[in-house]
Amino acid sequence: MSEETRLIVGRYRLLDRLGRGGMGTVWRADDELLGRRVAVKELHVDEGGIGRSASPYTSAAAPLREARAVARVKHPHVIVVHDVVVDDGLPYIVMELVDGGSLADRIARGGPVDVAEAARIGLALLGALRAAHGLGVLHRDLKPANVLLEESTGRVVLTDFGIAYLAGSTTITESGSFVGSPEYTAPERMQGVTAGPESDLWSLGVLLCAVVSGESPFRRDSLGGILHAVVEDEIRPPAQVAPLLPVVLGLLERDPARRLGAAQAEELLRTYVTTGSVPAAVAGHYSPTQQDVPRTPVLPVAVPPTPTPAPTPTPPTPTPTPSPAPASRRRAPLLAAAALVAALAGAGAVTAVVMQGGGDGDAGRSTDAVPSRSVEGRTPEVRTDQSPAPATTPTPRVSVTVPEGYRAVTDPGGFALAVPDGFARSHDDKRVYYMPPDKGIRIGIRVQDRAPDGPLGAMRGSDVQGPDTNPGYRDGKVTATTHNGLPAALWEFTWNGFSRAEGPRRTLDICWDEGGRMYDVWVSAPVGRLDEARRHFDTVLDSFTAAG
């Protein structure tokens, strides 16, 4: 009997392979006893390297126990499990056959879905998760590749509970493999904390971002970058998710105790489906409003009107700054992520399990059109001055006037400036940051190609996009100015920050063209530290020197 038509347990005849992932191979099959078409998932089991594929399962007992738990979940948006069997030592799960591809397939073929469709899918998945969680079953791998869309009816079906288990399971299995897809995995699981239903809700928040934009907001170029983005980076949902922002920000709350609950998320999505809008706040979850923000007058930034040497700034009056968090507490998330990377590096099944099935977007999608993306951007990945960003222009060797409390920096990115003492350099693939340990005040620099409509047009475009790129965007103002005699544009605005802990912030951003490039320099700070931020902003601009 050929592999393609083999019969298992004398009943299920495997016909053609529908797909293969890190957890198993799915076959279209005939149930010859009942005369119906089914889907059969052959689970991968690694028994001392003898199994058909590397797998986190070391025996048939664990996946069968999990599959039986999932079979108890009865819900129209959960895949129906008909049978769980073992044939020739290999475990199989027999399920209903859904005539249609996955959500990942749909995005790959036709691009992101609209917000209304995302809300419909989100509601269906919330119903499925609530049914599973009610029986103590966690999915632990919610992502577009594990959501099926029935072609004839549009029915949403949550499938691939292959790594699901009862609440209390861990992220690293006894064989040392990572359980799940990193871009969709909740931070508490990344840090090795016992996860509960809240972890699946985090994954749903990521999925909503991915289906409307084409990619997860935590997509990075490396596994280490993904882990850092999930655990430590600022969370910046894509602009397309703006109509559902209260839902997404609630689900992407890093503290599981404060994360939006399934019932609350369902209520908000139903409100959107019914009315076309979502309330800004929901009981039990914080959502900043304009009333939370102290009104601070906008002051002009002093820039010299003609190209004269930068004057020596008057030493600033020292301003108290908050004490940074204890080093042990600050390092804990990154140490956990580092340990996870080490575990992944040593696990034989890493490639198959970790990197499977993402394929639902273009990792190279650019956001270079206007500098709005560079105002805050993502908190940089774990890169320091020991691994600098490649410089596209020669590093300048210039003298920088340094006032008291600052130090001169010649940056590998092709510029020099003065930064406050204690501010450390970091970067991502587009921009450079200088920040203190608490990251309260952030200095950012980006060097990019000149915008077709010049600095003023670029900043006006950023202002238009402000409500989509900065939660709670308000008091935006773009002013034509100069920097060292060169035409420039200053953009100022207030926004809510990305979390309650961060709170309302004020951003000052100036860009200008020089030497065939556009330089974009900004300072962002809590509204209560605006005077300190303005002092840093003025000092950075007075001392800033581009590569010659």
Coordinates of N, CA and C in Angstrom, one line a residue, residues 213-293:
S213 N -3.0 44.8 8.8 CA -1.8 45.5 8.2 C -0.9 44.6 7.4
G214 N -1.1 43.3 7.5 CA -0.3 42.3 6.8 C 0.9 41.7 7.5
E215 N 1.2 42.2 8.7 CA 2.3 41.6 9.5 C 2.1 41.9 11.0
S216 N 2.7 41.1 11.8 CA 2.7 41.3 13.2 C 3.5 42.6 13.6
P217 N 3.0 43.3 14.6 CA 3.8 44.5 15.0 C 5.1 44.1 15.7
F218 N 5.3 42.8 16.0 CA 6.5 42.4 16.6 C 7.5 41.7 15.7
R219 N 7.2 41.8 14.4 CA 8.1 41.2 13.4 C 9.4 41.9 13.4
R220 N 10.5 41.2 13.5 CA 11.9 41.8 13.4 C 12.7 40.8 12.5
D221 N 14.0 41.2 12.3 CA 14.8 40.5 11.4 C 15.5 39.3 12.1
S222 N 15.4 39.1 13.4 CA 16.0 38.0 14.1 C 15.1 37.6 15.2
L223 N 15.4 36.3 15.7 CA 14.6 35.8 16.8 C 14.9 36.6 18.1
G224 N 16.1 37.0 18.3 CA 16.4 37.8 19.4 C 15.7 39.2 19.4
G225 N 15.6 39.8 18.2 CA 14.8 41.0 18.0 C 13.4 40.8 18.3
I226 N 12.8 39.7 17.9 CA 11.4 39.4 18.2 C 11.1 39.3 19.7
L227 N 12.0 38.5 20.4 CA 11.9 38.3 21.8 C 12.0 39.7 22.5
H228 N 12.9 40.5 22.1 CA 13.0 41.8 22.8 C 11.8 42.7 22.5
A229 N 11.3 42.7 21.3 CA 10.2 43.5 20.9 C 8.9 43.1 21.8
V230 N 8.7 41.8 22.0 CA 7.6 41.3 22.7 C 7.7 41.7 24.2
V231 N 8.9 41.5 24.8 CA 9.1 41.7 26.2 C 9.4 43.1 26.6
E232 N 10.1 43.9 25.8 CA 10.7 45.1 26.3 C 10.3 46.3 25.4
D233 N 10.2 46.2 24.1 CA 10.0 47.4 23.2 C 8.7 48.1 23.5
E234 N 8.6 49.3 23.1 CA 7.4 50.0 23.1 C 6.4 49.3 22.1
I235 N 5.2 49.2 22.4 CA 4.2 48.6 21.6 C 3.5 49.6 20.7
R236 N 3.7 49.5 19.4 CA 3.1 50.5 18.5 C 2.3 49.8 17.5
P237 N 1.0 49.7 17.7 CA 0.1 49.1 16.7 C 0.1 49.8 15.4
P238 N -0.2 49.1 14.3 CA -0.2 49.7 13.0 C -1.3 50.7 12.8
A239 N -1.1 51.7 11.9 CA -2.1 52.7 11.7 C -3.4 52.2 11.3
Q240 N -3.4 51.1 10.6 CA -4.7 50.5 10.0 C -5.6 50.0 11.1
V241 N -5.1 49.8 12.3 CA -6.0 49.2 13.4 C -6.6 50.3 14.2
A242 N -6.4 51.6 13.8 CA -6.9 52.7 14.6 C -8.4 52.6 15.0
P243 N -9.3 52.2 14.2 CA -10.7 52.1 14.6 C -10.9 51.1 15.8
L244 N -10.0 50.2 15.9 CA -10.1 49.2 17.0 C -9.0 49.4 18.1
L245 N -8.4 50.6 18.1 CA -7.3 50.8 19.0 C -7.6 50.5 20.5
P246 N -8.7 50.9 21.0 CA -8.9 50.6 22.4 C -8.9 49.1 22.7
V247 N -9.4 48.3 21.8 CA -9.4 46.8 21.9 C -8.0 46.3 21.9
V248 N -7.3 46.7 20.8 CA -5.9 46.2 20.6 C -5.0 46.6 21.8
L249 N -5.0 47.9 22.2 CA -4.2 48.3 23.3 C -4.5 47.6 24.6
G250 N -5.8 47.3 24.8 CA -6.2 46.5 25.9 C -5.7 45.1 25.9
L251 N -5.7 44.5 24.8 CA -5.3 43.1 24.6 C -3.7 43.0 24.7
L252 N -3.1 44.1 24.2 CA -1.6 44.1 24.2 C -1.0 44.8 25.5
E253 N -1.7 44.6 26.6 CA -1.2 45.1 27.9 C -0.3 44.0 28.4
R254 N 1.0 44.4 28.7 CA 2.0 43.4 29.1 C 1.7 42.8 30.5
D255 N 1.0 43.5 31.3 CA 0.6 42.9 32.6 C -0.6 42.1 32.5
P256 N -0.6 40.8 32.6 CA -1.8 40.0 32.4 C -2.9 40.4 33.3
A257 N -2.6 40.9 34.5 CA -3.7 41.2 35.4 C -4.5 42.5 34.9
R258 N -3.9 43.3 34.1 CA -4.5 44.5 33.5 C -5.0 44.3 32.1
R259 N -4.7 43.1 31.5 CA -5.1 42.9 30.1 C -6.6 42.9 30.0
L260 N -7.1 43.3 28.9 CA -8.5 43.3 28.6 C -9.0 41.9 28.6
G261 N -10.1 41.7 29.3 CA -10.7 40.3 29.4 C -11.5 40.0 28.1
A262 N -11.8 38.7 27.9 CA -12.5 38.2 26.8 C -13.9 38.9 26.6
A263 N -14.6 39.0 27.8 CA -16.0 39.5 27.7 C -15.9 41.0 27.3
Q264 N -14.9 41.7 27.9 CA -14.8 43.1 27.6 C -14.5 43.3 26.1
A265 N -13.5 42.6 25.6 CA -13.1 42.7 24.2 C -14.3 42.3 23.3
E266 N -15.0 41.3 23.7 CA -16.2 40.9 22.8 C -17.2 42.1 22.8
E267 N -17.5 42.7 23.9 CA -18.4 43.8 24.0 C -18.0 44.9 23.1
L268 N -16.7 45.3 23.1 CA -16.2 46.4 22.3 C -16.3 46.0 20.8
L269 N -15.9 44.8 20.4 CA -16.0 44.5 19.0 C -17.4 44.4 18.5
R270 N -18.3 44.0 19.4 CA -19.8 44.0 19.0 C -20.2 45.4 18.8
T271 N -19.8 46.3 19.7 CA -20.2 47.7 19.5 C -19.7 48.2 18.2
Y272 N -18.4 47.9 17.8 CA -17.9 48.4 16.5 C -18.7 47.8 15.4
V273 N -19.0 46.5 15.4 CA -19.8 45.9 14.3 C -21.2 46.5 14.2
T274 N -21.8 46.9 15.3 CA -23.1 47.5 15.3 C -23.1 49.0 15.0
T275 N -22.1 49.7 15.5 CA -22.2 51.2 15.4 C -21.1 51.8 14.5
G276 N -20.0 51.0 14.2 CA -18.9 51.5 13.5 C -17.9 52.2 14.3
S277 N -18.0 52.2 15.6 CA -17.0 52.9 16.5 C -16.8 52.1 17.8
V278 N -15.7 52.4 18.5 CA -15.5 51.7 19.7 C -15.3 52.7 20.8
P279 N -15.9 52.5 22.0 CA -15.7 53.5 23.1 C -14.2 53.6 23.4
A280 N -13.8 54.8 23.9 CA -12.4 55.0 24.2 C -12.0 54.3 25.5
A281 N -12.9 53.9 26.3 CA -12.5 53.2 27.6 C -13.5 52.1 27.9
V282 N -13.1 51.2 28.7 CA -14.0 50.1 29.1 C -13.8 49.9 30.6
A283 N -14.8 49.6 31.3 CA -14.7 49.4 32.8 C -13.6 48.4 33.1
G284 N -12.7 48.8 34.0 CA -11.6 47.9 34.5 C -10.4 48.0 33.7
H285 N -10.4 48.8 32.6 CA -9.1 49.0 31.8 C -8.9 50.4 31.5
Y286 N -7.7 50.9 31.7 CA -7.4 52.3 31.6 C -7.3 52.7 30.1
S287 N -7.8 53.8 29.8 CA -7.7 54.4 28.4 C -7.5 55.9 28.6
P288 N -6.3 56.5 28.4 CA -6.1 57.9 28.7 C -7.0 58.8 27.8
T289 N -7.4 59.9 28.4 CA -8.2 60.8 27.6 C -7.6 62.2 27.7
Q290 N -8.1 63.1 26.9 CA -7.5 64.4 26.9 C -7.5 65.1 28.3
Q291 N -8.5 64.7 29.1 CA -8.7 65.3 30.4 C -7.5 64.9 31.3
D292 N -6.9 63.8 31.0 CA -5.8 63.4 31.8 C -4.5 64.2 31.7
V293 N -4.4 65.0 30.6 CA -3.2 65.7 30.2 C -3.2 67.1 30.7

